Amino acid sequence: MNTIDKIELMAPAGSFESLQAAIDNGADSVYFGIEQLNMRARSSINFTLEDLKEIARRCNEKNVRTYITLNTIIYDHDLTMIKKIIDAAKEAKITAVIASDQGVIGYARSQNVEVHLSTQLNITNIETLKFYSLFADVAVLSRELSLRQIKSICDAVKREEIRGPSGNLMEIEIFGHGALCMAVSGKCYLSLHSNNSSANRGACVQNCRRKYTVIDEEGVELEIDNEYIMSPKDLCTLDFLPQVIDTGIDVLKIEGRARAPEYVATVIRVYREAIDAVYDGTYTKERSDAWMKELETVYNRGFWGGYYLGQKLGEWNDQAGSKATQKKVYLGKGVHYYKKPKVGHFKIEAHQLKAGDKILITGPTTGVIEMEVDELWVDEKIVPEAGRGADVTFGIDKVIRASDKLYKIVPTE
């Protein structure tokens, strides 16, 4: 493989903490939502128009590309806001807009803003891709394709020299890790029917993640093996990543704008290491197994390979919530950082912190820091532990800020 042409690793950013975590852990690009017109409008914090310049500044400093998601169903009353967002994105020099609505695509193109096609368009064949190449430079393929089908499309792009408006060959993007939905490429009306809250407008209440009892018309309860029969496990391609890269894709997208910054930090770091290992020839099963253990420490619903390997469909959850092997416990907030001795000062507001504890620090500028406390100081004395109300200091290489949040990482019971 040509190391110059490594695939792009795209990270989710639902907050400034996650954005910084993505940048610090090796993402090539980030995608994020603005206001309410994206598929995580309900579950993610989302950014405002005023945040665009700061997002662009941070990312441009590290040569990280930036993509705004504007991929919900769009109504007439949304068009003014859509145009305002695209105009602001152009002014802030955001790299591209991810869209599925032809009105959004058309306006972005009229403003010479690069367009990436959302998976909501459900592109599954080369002829559809040819049509959309008139408007976009990147296409996110349908999540329901196998690796064989993806490779066929990638090969055809090169063979037939299918180019986007930029004149470059169309780039192919697929999802590589994160939550999967029972609906075809995310198109679902269950939440709308039950709660008048449309998933296609970014407001899904996630009915499918709940446990249900299925009863037939005669009142007999059906045996469903204690599974959450509409809630699939999370997609994970880490253990067959070389096969994914061999399809010829250009972009690997990590799902998770609604998940915590430590999720972004861990998943992006792991996939960064794994992608680099594939290209430099050091990817092995042993390393893959170790990376999988790391992925298991952050939020997940269990893992499976999605539709990519052509295996039997229907890998369902058997419990609600996360199967992460670790969880975070809130301890307190940052107070000050002493740069010369590299010492952080924190106020403990809950629970206890001990020397040797594994901790997590998050903040909008700090991003994510994970480390183990070596020595713990209170009132200029080394102490074995400190409880609620204590002012503590300990060595830390990276700058922390006032109000950064401090957590202890503990095994999940």
mmCIF file of C-alpha atoms in Angstrom:
data_model
loop_
_atom_site.group_PDB
_atom_site.id
_atom_site.type_symbol
_atom_site.label_atom_id
_atom_site.label_comp_id
_atom_site.label_asym_id
_atom_site.label_seq_id
_atom_site.Cartn_x
_atom_site.Cartn_y
_atom_site.Cartn_z
ATOM 1 C CA MET A 1 0.000 0.000 0.000
ATOM 2 C CA ASN A 2 1.112 3.541 -0.748
ATOM 3 C CA THR A 3 1.556 5.342 2.581
ATOM 4 C CA ILE A 4 1.035 8.663 0.813
ATOM 5 C CA ASP A 5 -2.563 7.659 0.102
ATOM 6 C CA LYS A 6 -3.668 6.618 3.568
ATOM 7 C CA ILE A 7 -7.396 6.646 4.117
ATOM 8 C CA GLU A 8 -8.816 9.647 5.943
ATOM 9 C CA LEU A 9 -9.898 9.041 9.542
ATOM 10 C CA MET A 10 -12.994 11.143 10.300
ATOM 11 C CA ALA A 11 -13.985 11.853 13.906
ATOM 12 C CA PRO A 12 -17.287 12.942 15.449
ATOM 13 C CA ALA A 13 -17.432 16.184 17.431
ATOM 14 C CA GLY A 14 -20.471 16.937 19.556
ATOM 15 C CA SER A 15 -18.706 19.457 21.799
ATOM 16 C CA PHE A 16 -15.473 21.428 22.028
ATOM 17 C CA GLU A 17 -14.147 18.741 24.401
ATOM 18 C CA SER A 18 -14.709 16.087 21.734
ATOM 19 C CA LEU A 19 -13.379 18.327 18.981
ATOM 20 C CA GLN A 20 -10.105 18.817 20.838
ATOM 21 C CA ALA A 21 -9.932 15.108 21.674
ATOM 22 C CA ALA A 22 -10.280 14.277 17.986
ATOM 23 C CA ILE A 23 -7.546 16.710 16.985
ATOM 24 C CA ASP A 24 -5.172 15.531 19.728
ATOM 25 C CA ASN A 25 -5.610 11.845 18.921
ATOM 26 C CA GLY A 26 -4.904 11.852 15.219
ATOM 27 C CA ALA A 27 -8.120 12.561 13.315
ATOM 28 C CA ASP A 28 -7.678 13.748 9.722
ATOM 29 C CA SER A 29 -11.104 15.397 9.723
ATOM 30 C CA VAL A 30 -14.046 16.121 12.019
ATOM 31 C CA TYR A 31 -17.772 16.397 11.419
ATOM 32 C CA PHE A 32 -20.210 18.282 13.590
ATOM 33 C CA GLY A 33 -23.730 19.731 13.719
ATOM 34 C CA ILE A 34 -24.870 23.332 13.766
ATOM 35 C CA GLU A 35 -28.108 24.407 15.445
ATOM 36 C CA GLN A 36 -30.982 21.958 14.815
ATOM 37 C CA LEU A 37 -30.643 20.843 11.195
ATOM 38 C CA ASN A 38 -28.571 17.685 11.619
ATOM 39 C CA MET A 39 -29.173 14.051 12.515
ATOM 40 C CA ARG A 40 -28.004 14.500 16.119
ATOM 41 C CA ALA A 41 -29.999 17.642 16.855
ATOM 42 C CA ARG A 42 -31.610 16.087 19.936
ATOM 43 C CA SER A 43 -28.878 13.872 21.399
ATOM 44 C CA SER A 44 -25.782 16.025 20.867
ATOM 45 C CA ILE A 45 -24.911 19.450 22.276
ATOM 46 C CA ASN A 46 -24.201 20.858 18.785
ATOM 47 C CA PHE A 47 -22.401 24.079 17.946
ATOM 48 C CA THR A 48 -23.660 27.547 17.034
ATOM 49 C CA LEU A 49 -22.844 29.766 14.088
ATOM 50 C CA GLU A 50 -20.602 31.798 16.372
ATOM 51 C CA ASP A 51 -18.483 28.689 17.022
ATOM 52 C CA LEU A 52 -17.552 28.126 13.370
ATOM 53 C CA LYS A 53 -14.505 30.376 13.298
ATOM 54 C CA GLU A 54 -13.064 28.800 16.451
ATOM 55 C CA ILE A 55 -13.675 25.293 15.069
ATOM 56 C CA ALA A 56 -11.958 26.239 11.828
ATOM 57 C CA ARG A 57 -9.064 27.917 13.662
ATOM 58 C CA ARG A 58 -8.299 24.899 15.844
ATOM 59 C CA CYS A 59 -8.577 22.452 12.977
ATOM 60 C CA ASN A 60 -6.667 24.500 10.422
ATOM 61 C CA GLU A 61 -3.722 24.784 12.824
ATOM 62 C CA LYS A 62 -3.421 20.973 12.717
ATOM 63 C CA ASN A 63 -4.422 20.492 9.055
ATOM 64 C CA VAL A 64 -7.656 18.778 10.111
ATOM 65 C CA ARG A 65 -10.547 19.100 7.644
ATOM 66 C CA THR A 66 -13.963 20.295 8.854
ATOM 67 C CA TYR A 67 -17.415 19.124 7.758
ATOM 68 C CA ILE A 68 -20.832 20.488 8.791
ATOM 69 C CA THR A 69 -23.724 18.016 8.829
ATOM 70 C CA LEU A 70 -26.894 19.438 7.246
ATOM 71 C CA ASN A 71 -28.445 16.089 6.463
ATOM 72 C CA THR A 72 -31.966 16.108 7.902
ATOM 73 C CA ILE A 73 -35.234 16.371 6.005
ATOM 74 C CA ILE A 74 -35.586 20.048 5.095
ATOM 75 C CA TYR A 75 -38.842 22.012 4.886
ATOM 76 C CA ASP A 76 -39.499 25.398 3.308
ATOM 77 C CA HIS A 77 -39.290 27.180 6.649
ATOM 78 C CA ASP A 78 -35.763 25.761 7.131
ATOM 79 C CA LEU A 79 -34.301 27.226 3.952
ATOM 80 C CA THR A 80 -33.438 30.634 5.375
ATOM 81 C CA MET A 81 -31.453 29.006 8.191
ATOM 82 C CA ILE A 82 -29.804 26.565 5.767
ATOM 83 C CA LYS A 83 -28.552 29.427 3.614
ATOM 84 C CA LYS A 84 -27.364 31.315 6.686
ATOM 85 C CA ILE A 85 -25.374 28.302 7.908
ATOM 86 C CA ILE A 86 -23.817 27.608 4.505
ATOM 87 C CA ASP A 87 -22.885 31.289 4.086
ATOM 88 C CA ALA A 88 -21.287 31.293 7.549
ATOM 89 C CA ALA A 89 -19.440 28.051 6.783
ATOM 90 C CA LYS A 90 -18.030 29.573 3.610
ATOM 91 C CA GLU A 91 -16.914 32.692 5.459
ATOM 92 C CA ALA A 92 -15.260 30.617 8.218
ATOM 93 C CA LYS A 93 -13.551 28.442 5.565
ATOM 94 C CA ILE A 94 -15.169 25.200 6.723
ATOM 95 C CA THR A 95 -14.085 22.461 4.313
ATOM 96 C CA ALA A 96 -17.435 20.997 3.252
ATOM 97 C CA VAL A 97 -21.108 20.415 3.958
ATOM 98 C CA ILE A 98 -22.553 16.912 4.426
ATOM 99 C CA ALA A 99 -26.031 16.921 2.884
ATOM 100 C CA SER A 100 -28.821 14.731 1.542
ATOM 101 C CA ASP A 101 -31.496 17.242 0.536
ATOM 102 C CA GLN A 102 -31.221 18.477 -3.045
ATOM 103 C CA GLY A 103 -32.099 22.018 -1.950
ATOM 104 C CA VAL A 104 -29.171 22.059 0.466
ATOM 105 C CA ILE A 105 -26.869 20.498 -2.122
ATOM 106 C CA GLY A 106 -27.949 23.006 -4.760
ATOM 107 C CA TYR A 107 -27.439 26.076 -2.579
ATOM 108 C CA ALA A 108 -24.050 24.878 -1.335
ATOM 109 C CA ARG A 109 -22.888 24.317 -4.899
ATOM 110 C CA SER A 110 -24.170 27.763 -5.915
ATOM 111 C CA GLN A 111 -21.885 29.219 -3.237
ATOM 112 C CA ASN A 112 -18.938 27.048 -4.317
ATOM 113 C CA VAL A 113 -19.022 25.158 -1.015
ATOM 114 C CA GLU A 114 -17.823 21.569 -1.291
ATOM 115 C CA VAL A 115 -20.555 18.956 -0.803
ATOM 116 C CA HIS A 116 -20.330 15.461 0.668
ATOM 117 C CA LEU A 117 -23.311 13.149 0.193
ATOM 118 C CA SER A 118 -24.839 11.799 3.393
ATOM 119 C CA THR A 119 -25.585 8.116 3.948
ATOM 120 C CA GLN A 120 -29.245 9.215 4.116
ATOM 121 C CA LEU A 121 -29.194 9.213 0.293
ATOM 122 C CA ASN A 122 -28.689 5.433 0.451
ATOM 123 C CA ILE A 123 -26.232 5.185 -2.447
ATOM 124 C CA THR A 124 -25.837 1.490 -3.283
ATOM 125 C CA ASN A 125 -24.684 1.363 -6.931
ATOM 126 C CA ILE A 126 -22.353 2.990 -9.410
ATOM 127 C CA GLU A 127 -25.044 4.590 -11.591
ATOM 128 C CA THR A 128 -26.478 6.497 -8.630
ATOM 129 C CA LEU A 129 -22.961 7.616 -7.759
ATOM 130 C CA LYS A 130 -22.422 8.843 -11.319
ATOM 131 C CA PHE A 131 -25.554 10.975 -11.084
ATOM 132 C CA TYR A 132 -24.551 12.568 -7.799
ATOM 133 C CA SER A 133 -20.987 13.178 -8.995
ATOM 134 C CA LEU A 134 -22.458 16.194 -10.785
ATOM 135 C CA PHE A 135 -22.934 17.841 -7.386
ATOM 136 C CA ALA A 136 -20.532 16.345 -4.859
ATOM 137 C CA ASP A 137 -16.918 15.269 -4.411
ATOM 138 C CA VAL A 138 -17.438 12.668 -1.658
ATOM 139 C CA ALA A 139 -20.186 10.087 -1.160
ATOM 140 C CA VAL A 140 -20.979 8.215 2.043
ATOM 141 C CA LEU A 141 -22.253 4.850 0.847
ATOM 142 C CA SER A 142 -25.255 3.070 2.306
ATOM 143 C CA ARG A 143 -24.468 1.242 5.552
ATOM 144 C CA GLU A 144 -26.096 -1.914 4.208
ATOM 145 C CA LEU A 145 -23.427 -2.783 1.616
ATOM 146 C CA SER A 146 -20.903 -5.608 1.915
ATOM 147 C CA LEU A 147 -17.164 -5.072 1.460
ATOM 148 C CA ARG A 148 -17.411 -6.827 -1.905
ATOM 149 C CA GLN A 149 -20.065 -4.368 -3.078
ATOM 150 C CA ILE A 150 -18.057 -1.414 -1.743
ATOM 151 C CA LYS A 151 -14.951 -2.598 -3.576
ATOM 152 C CA SER A 152 -16.930 -2.932 -6.796
ATOM 153 C CA ILE A 153 -18.010 0.712 -6.545
ATOM 154 C CA CYS A 154 -14.500 1.915 -5.636
ATOM 155 C CA ASP A 155 -12.998 -0.009 -8.564
ATOM 156 C CA ALA A 156 -15.585 1.444 -10.954
ATOM 157 C CA VAL A 157 -14.802 5.008 -9.806
ATOM 158 C CA LYS A 158 -11.171 4.534 -10.801
ATOM 159 C CA ARG A 159 -11.863 2.477 -13.927
ATOM 160 C CA GLU A 160 -14.461 4.896 -15.300
ATOM 161 C CA GLU A 161 -12.730 7.982 -13.860
ATOM 162 C CA ILE A 162 -15.854 9.314 -12.161
ATOM 163 C CA ARG A 163 -15.069 12.838 -11.017
ATOM 164 C CA GLY A 164 -16.833 15.390 -8.840
ATOM 165 C CA PRO A 165 -17.186 19.146 -9.429
ATOM 166 C CA SER A 166 -13.600 19.709 -8.242
ATOM 167 C CA GLY A 167 -12.296 17.599 -11.099
ATOM 168 C CA ASN A 168 -10.867 15.010 -8.722
ATOM 169 C CA LEU A 169 -11.977 11.385 -8.615
ATOM 170 C CA MET A 170 -15.038 10.879 -6.431
ATOM 171 C CA GLU A 171 -14.032 9.844 -2.918
ATOM 172 C CA ILE A 172 -15.852 7.004 -1.190
ATOM 173 C CA GLU A 173 -16.614 7.137 2.524
ATOM 174 C CA ILE A 174 -18.033 4.442 4.794
ATOM 175 C CA PHE A 175 -18.835 4.120 8.486
ATOM 176 C CA GLY A 176 -16.145 2.236 10.402
ATOM 177 C CA HIS A 177 -17.239 2.254 14.040
ATOM 178 C CA GLY A 178 -20.124 3.214 16.293
ATOM 179 C CA ALA A 179 -23.859 2.934 16.760
ATOM 180 C CA LEU A 180 -25.973 1.150 14.168
ATOM 181 C CA CYS A 181 -29.673 1.741 13.585
ATOM 182 C CA MET A 182 -32.270 -0.897 12.731
ATOM 183 C CA ALA A 183 -33.512 1.333 9.889
ATOM 184 C CA VAL A 184 -32.033 1.428 6.385
ATOM 185 C CA SER A 185 -29.240 4.010 6.481
ATOM 186 C CA GLY A 186 -30.929 5.750 9.384
ATOM 187 C CA LYS A 187 -34.345 6.333 7.793
ATOM 188 C CA CYS A 188 -36.861 5.609 10.568
ATOM 189 C CA TYR A 189 -40.336 6.805 11.534
ATOM 190 C CA LEU A 190 -40.830 4.855 14.769
ATOM 191 C CA SER A 191 -39.950 7.823 16.982
ATOM 192 C CA LEU A 192 -42.232 10.103 14.942
ATOM 193 C CA HIS A 193 -45.198 7.747 15.269
ATOM 194 C CA SER A 194 -44.781 7.149 18.995
ATOM 195 C CA ASN A 195 -43.599 10.567 20.229
ATOM 196 C CA ASN A 196 -44.138 12.972 17.332
ATOM 197 C CA SER A 197 -40.361 13.413 17.358
ATOM 198 C CA SER A 198 -38.797 12.600 13.993
ATOM 199 C CA ALA A 199 -35.498 10.728 13.689
ATOM 200 C CA ASN A 200 -35.235 12.175 10.197
ATOM 201 C CA ARG A 201 -35.159 15.626 11.729
ATOM 202 C CA GLY A 202 -32.458 14.637 14.219
ATOM 203 C CA ALA A 203 -34.868 14.165 17.149
ATOM 204 C CA CYS A 204 -35.003 10.382 17.613
ATOM 205 C CA VAL A 205 -36.095 9.214 21.099
ATOM 206 C CA GLN A 206 -34.502 5.794 20.403
ATOM 207 C CA ASN A 207 -37.522 3.556 20.897
ATOM 208 C CA CYS A 208 -35.479 0.756 19.341
ATOM 209 C CA ARG A 209 -33.041 0.706 22.269
ATOM 210 C CA ARG A 210 -35.754 -0.374 24.699
ATOM 211 C CA LYS A 211 -36.787 -3.838 25.826
ATOM 212 C CA TYR A 212 -40.106 -5.087 24.455
ATOM 213 C CA THR A 213 -42.482 -7.960 25.163
ATOM 214 C CA VAL A 214 -43.901 -9.410 21.931
ATOM 215 C CA ILE A 215 -47.393 -10.905 22.179
ATOM 216 C CA ASP A 216 -49.377 -12.451 19.310
ATOM 217 C CA GLU A 217 -53.111 -11.887 18.692
ATOM 218 C CA GLU A 218 -54.057 -14.864 20.868
ATOM 219 C CA GLY A 219 -52.190 -13.404 23.813
ATOM 220 C CA VAL A 220 -49.200 -15.743 23.645
ATOM 221 C CA GLU A 221 -45.877 -14.132 24.516
ATOM 222 C CA LEU A 222 -43.211 -14.864 21.940
ATOM 223 C CA GLU A 223 -39.787 -16.148 22.946
ATOM 224 C CA ILE A 224 -37.125 -13.598 21.887
ATOM 225 C CA ASP A 225 -34.182 -14.935 23.883
ATOM 226 C CA ASN A 226 -34.045 -11.905 26.159
ATOM 227 C CA GLU A 227 -32.712 -9.740 23.349
ATOM 228 C CA TYR A 228 -33.375 -6.098 22.553
ATOM 229 C CA ILE A 229 -34.686 -7.133 19.167
ATOM 230 C CA MET A 230 -34.590 -3.696 17.482
ATOM 231 C CA SER A 231 -31.280 -2.516 18.972
ATOM 232 C CA PRO A 232 -28.255 -3.742 17.010
ATOM 233 C CA LYS A 233 -24.787 -3.960 18.494
ATOM 234 C CA ASP A 234 -22.266 -1.272 17.595
ATOM 235 C CA LEU A 235 -20.386 -1.504 14.334
ATOM 236 C CA CYS A 236 -16.673 -2.289 14.697
ATOM 237 C CA THR A 237 -14.285 -2.845 11.780
ATOM 238 C CA LEU A 238 -11.053 -2.832 13.775
ATOM 239 C CA ASP A 239 -10.500 -6.589 13.589
ATOM 240 C CA PHE A 240 -10.892 -6.697 9.777
ATOM 241 C CA LEU A 241 -9.502 -3.247 9.021
ATOM 242 C CA PRO A 242 -7.012 -4.462 6.356
ATOM 243 C CA GLN A 243 -9.947 -5.855 4.349
ATOM 244 C CA VAL A 244 -11.781 -2.540 4.718
ATOM 245 C CA ILE A 245 -8.789 -0.595 3.432
ATOM 246 C CA ASP A 246 -8.312 -3.054 0.554
ATOM 247 C CA THR A 247 -11.729 -2.100 -0.849
ATOM 248 C CA GLY A 248 -10.227 1.179 -1.989
ATOM 249 C CA ILE A 249 -12.285 3.532 0.184
ATOM 250 C CA ASP A 250 -10.963 7.006 0.854
ATOM 251 C CA VAL A 251 -12.590 7.894 4.192
ATOM 252 C CA LEU A 252 -13.376 5.887 7.333
ATOM 253 C CA LYS A 253 -15.998 7.594 9.469
ATOM 254 C CA ILE A 254 -16.356 7.076 13.225
ATOM 255 C CA GLU A 255 -19.895 7.536 14.588
ATOM 256 C CA GLY A 256 -20.438 9.180 17.972
ATOM 257 C CA ARG A 257 -21.379 12.875 18.074
ATOM 258 C CA ALA A 258 -23.649 12.135 21.024
ATOM 259 C CA ARG A 259 -20.990 10.258 22.978
ATOM 260 C CA ALA A 260 -18.548 11.532 25.577
ATOM 261 C CA PRO A 261 -15.172 13.123 24.741
ATOM 262 C CA GLU A 262 -13.256 10.182 26.242
ATOM 263 C CA TYR A 263 -15.071 7.925 23.751
ATOM 264 C CA VAL A 264 -13.819 10.110 20.903
ATOM 265 C CA ALA A 265 -10.292 10.178 22.339
ATOM 266 C CA THR A 266 -10.039 6.403 22.768
ATOM 267 C CA VAL A 267 -11.710 5.332 19.523
ATOM 268 C CA ILE A 268 -9.829 7.825 17.349
ATOM 269 C CA ARG A 269 -6.489 6.968 18.964
ATOM 270 C CA VAL A 270 -7.073 3.233 18.481
ATOM 271 C CA TYR A 271 -8.143 3.546 14.844
ATOM 272 C CA ARG A 272 -5.287 5.977 14.152
ATOM 273 C CA GLU A 273 -2.797 3.418 15.439
ATOM 274 C CA ALA A 274 -4.502 0.580 13.578
ATOM 275 C CA ILE A 275 -4.686 2.415 10.233
ATOM 276 C CA ASP A 276 -1.037 3.409 10.465
ATOM 277 C CA ALA A 277 -0.138 -0.196 11.337
ATOM 278 C CA VAL A 278 -1.931 -1.537 8.250
ATOM 279 C CA TYR A 279 0.063 0.776 6.003
ATOM 280 C CA ASP A 280 3.435 0.192 7.631
ATOM 281 C CA GLY A 281 2.956 -3.593 7.802
ATOM 282 C CA THR A 282 2.782 -3.926 11.606
ATOM 283 C CA TYR A 283 -0.915 -4.763 11.941
ATOM 284 C CA THR A 284 -1.236 -8.172 13.636
ATOM 285 C CA LYS A 285 -3.980 -10.180 15.323
ATOM 286 C CA GLU A 286 -2.250 -9.698 18.664
ATOM 287 C CA ARG A 287 -2.286 -5.914 18.254
ATOM 288 C CA SER A 288 -5.871 -6.051 17.030
ATOM 289 C CA ASP A 289 -6.923 -7.999 20.135
ATOM 290 C CA ALA A 290 -5.230 -5.417 22.360
ATOM 291 C CA TRP A 291 -6.932 -2.548 20.530
ATOM 292 C CA MET A 292 -10.301 -4.280 20.898
ATOM 293 C CA LYS A 293 -9.787 -4.384 24.669
ATOM 294 C CA GLU A 294 -9.223 -0.634 24.629
ATOM 295 C CA LEU A 295 -12.390 -0.042 22.600
ATOM 296 C CA GLU A 296 -14.322 -2.049 25.166
ATOM 297 C CA THR A 297 -13.377 0.436 27.917
ATOM 298 C CA VAL A 298 -15.594 3.197 26.489
ATOM 299 C CA TYR A 299 -19.293 3.308 25.691
ATOM 300 C CA ASN A 300 -20.439 0.447 23.486
ATOM 301 C CA ARG A 301 -23.397 -1.860 23.000
ATOM 302 C CA GLY A 302 -21.227 -4.825 22.093
ATOM 303 C CA PHE A 303 -19.536 -5.140 18.700
ATOM 304 C CA TRP A 304 -20.190 -6.813 15.343
ATOM 305 C CA GLY A 305 -19.096 -6.318 11.767
ATOM 306 C CA GLY A 306 -22.348 -4.886 10.472
ATOM 307 C CA TYR A 307 -23.251 -5.869 6.933
ATOM 308 C CA TYR A 308 -19.699 -5.672 5.635
ATOM 309 C CA LEU A 309 -18.700 -9.330 5.893
ATOM 310 C CA GLY A 310 -21.906 -10.736 4.428
ATOM 311 C CA GLN A 311 -22.639 -12.650 7.610
ATOM 312 C CA LYS A 312 -26.014 -13.471 9.145
ATOM 313 C CA LEU A 313 -27.811 -10.267 10.035
ATOM 314 C CA GLY A 314 -29.302 -9.473 13.394
ATOM 315 C CA GLU A 315 -26.601 -9.039 16.041
ATOM 316 C CA TRP A 316 -28.847 -7.671 18.792
ATOM 317 C CA ASN A 317 -28.124 -6.325 22.248
ATOM 318 C CA ASP A 318 -28.982 -8.418 25.280
ATOM 319 C CA GLN A 319 -29.025 -5.509 27.739
ATOM 320 C CA ALA A 320 -29.820 -1.808 27.900
ATOM 321 C CA GLY A 321 -27.118 0.857 27.818
ATOM 322 C CA SER A 322 -23.386 0.454 27.581
ATOM 323 C CA LYS A 323 -21.191 -2.619 27.941
ATOM 324 C CA ALA A 324 -18.090 -0.529 28.616
ATOM 325 C CA THR A 325 -15.613 -2.195 30.973
ATOM 326 C CA GLN A 326 -14.861 1.158 32.628
ATOM 327 C CA LYS A 327 -16.878 4.123 33.851
ATOM 328 C CA LYS A 328 -16.061 7.607 35.110
ATOM 329 C CA VAL A 329 -16.930 8.962 38.562
ATOM 330 C CA TYR A 330 -17.059 12.738 39.004
ATOM 331 C CA LEU A 331 -14.542 14.116 41.521
ATOM 332 C CA GLY A 332 -14.280 17.864 41.054
ATOM 333 C CA LYS A 333 -13.017 20.789 38.967
ATOM 334 C CA GLY A 334 -9.765 22.389 37.969
ATOM 335 C CA VAL A 335 -8.577 25.496 39.801
ATOM 336 C CA HIS A 336 -5.168 26.432 38.393
ATOM 337 C CA TYR A 337 -2.167 25.113 36.487
ATOM 338 C CA TYR A 338 1.403 25.896 37.552
ATOM 339 C CA LYS A 339 3.351 25.790 34.305
ATOM 340 C CA LYS A 340 6.935 25.761 35.592
ATOM 341 C CA PRO A 341 6.629 22.718 37.910
ATOM 342 C CA LYS A 342 3.847 21.251 35.701
ATOM 343 C CA VAL A 343 1.370 20.840 38.545
ATOM 344 C CA GLY A 344 -2.426 20.909 38.416
ATOM 345 C CA HIS A 345 -4.604 22.217 41.238
ATOM 346 C CA PHE A 346 -8.101 20.731 41.666
ATOM 347 C CA LYS A 347 -10.989 21.078 44.094
ATOM 348 C CA ILE A 348 -12.499 17.728 45.161
ATOM 349 C CA GLU A 349 -16.291 18.057 45.287
ATOM 350 C CA ALA A 350 -17.328 14.405 45.574
ATOM 351 C CA HIS A 351 -15.890 10.977 46.433
ATOM 352 C CA GLN A 352 -12.184 10.387 47.100
ATOM 353 C CA LEU A 353 -9.019 10.577 45.056
ATOM 354 C CA LYS A 354 -6.084 8.319 45.921
ATOM 355 C CA ALA A 355 -2.499 8.140 44.749
ATOM 356 C CA GLY A 356 -2.376 5.522 41.992
ATOM 357 C CA ASP A 357 -5.927 6.218 40.768
ATOM 358 C CA LYS A 358 -6.520 6.430 37.036
ATOM 359 C CA ILE A 359 -8.130 9.770 36.236
ATOM 360 C CA LEU A 360 -9.816 11.580 33.366
ATOM 361 C CA ILE A 361 -9.767 15.354 32.825
ATOM 362 C CA THR A 362 -11.987 17.021 30.226
ATOM 363 C CA GLY A 363 -12.475 20.613 29.136
ATOM 364 C CA PRO A 364 -13.459 22.663 26.041
ATOM 365 C CA THR A 365 -9.846 23.719 25.435
ATOM 366 C CA THR A 366 -8.068 20.883 27.229
ATOM 367 C CA GLY A 367 -9.895 18.133 25.388
ATOM 368 C CA VAL A 368 -9.241 14.810 27.115
ATOM 369 C CA ILE A 369 -6.410 13.792 29.436
ATOM 370 C CA GLU A 370 -6.148 10.270 30.845
ATOM 371 C CA MET A 371 -3.393 9.485 33.329
ATOM 372 C CA GLU A 372 -2.523 7.885 36.642
ATOM 373 C CA VAL A 373 -1.953 10.064 39.711
ATOM 374 C CA ASP A 374 1.592 9.532 40.947
ATOM 375 C CA GLU A 375 1.842 11.656 44.081
ATOM 376 C CA LEU A 376 -1.052 13.501 45.694
ATOM 377 C CA TRP A 377 -0.431 16.709 47.645
ATOM 378 C CA VAL A 378 -2.653 18.561 50.131
ATOM 379 C CA ASP A 379 -1.381 21.618 52.045
ATOM 380 C CA GLU A 380 2.129 21.039 50.668
ATOM 381 C CA LYS A 381 2.251 17.507 52.098
ATOM 382 C CA ILE A 382 2.140 14.164 50.314
ATOM 383 C CA VAL A 383 -1.043 12.322 51.259
ATOM 384 C CA PRO A 384 -2.381 8.856 50.337
ATOM 385 C CA GLU A 385 -5.870 10.176 49.569
ATOM 386 C CA ALA A 386 -8.079 13.270 49.612
ATOM 387 C CA GLY A 387 -11.833 13.582 50.030
ATOM 388 C CA ARG A 388 -14.646 16.036 49.444
ATOM 389 C CA GLY A 389 -13.696 19.667 50.046
ATOM 390 C CA ALA A 390 -9.955 19.131 49.683
ATOM 391 C CA ASP A 391 -7.678 21.234 47.480
ATOM 392 C CA VAL A 392 -5.281 18.802 45.830
ATOM 393 C CA THR A 393 -2.299 19.130 43.521
ATOM 394 C CA PHE A 394 -0.432 16.568 41.453
ATOM 395 C CA GLY A 395 1.960 16.496 38.527
ATOM 396 C CA ILE A 396 0.531 16.685 35.033
ATOM 397 C CA ASP A 397 2.368 17.361 31.768
ATOM 398 C CA LYS A 398 -0.490 18.995 29.866
ATOM 399 C CA VAL A 399 -1.982 22.371 30.788
ATOM 400 C CA ILE A 400 -5.364 22.251 32.532
ATOM 401 C CA ARG A 401 -7.821 25.104 32.960
ATOM 402 C CA ALA A 402 -10.090 26.392 35.687
ATOM 403 C CA SER A 403 -13.419 24.533 35.575
ATOM 404 C CA ASP A 404 -11.976 21.518 33.715
ATOM 405 C CA LYS A 405 -13.808 18.477 35.052
ATOM 406 C CA LEU A 406 -11.933 15.788 36.983
ATOM 407 C CA TYR A 407 -13.122 12.178 37.052
ATOM 408 C CA LYS A 408 -11.840 8.898 38.444
ATOM 409 C CA ILE A 409 -11.924 5.924 36.071
ATOM 410 C CA VAL A 410 -13.086 2.708 37.739
ATOM 411 C CA PRO A 411 -14.063 -0.772 36.501
ATOM 412 C CA THR A 412 -17.731 -1.225 35.662
ATOM 413 C CA GLU A 413 -19.422 -3.413 38.211
#
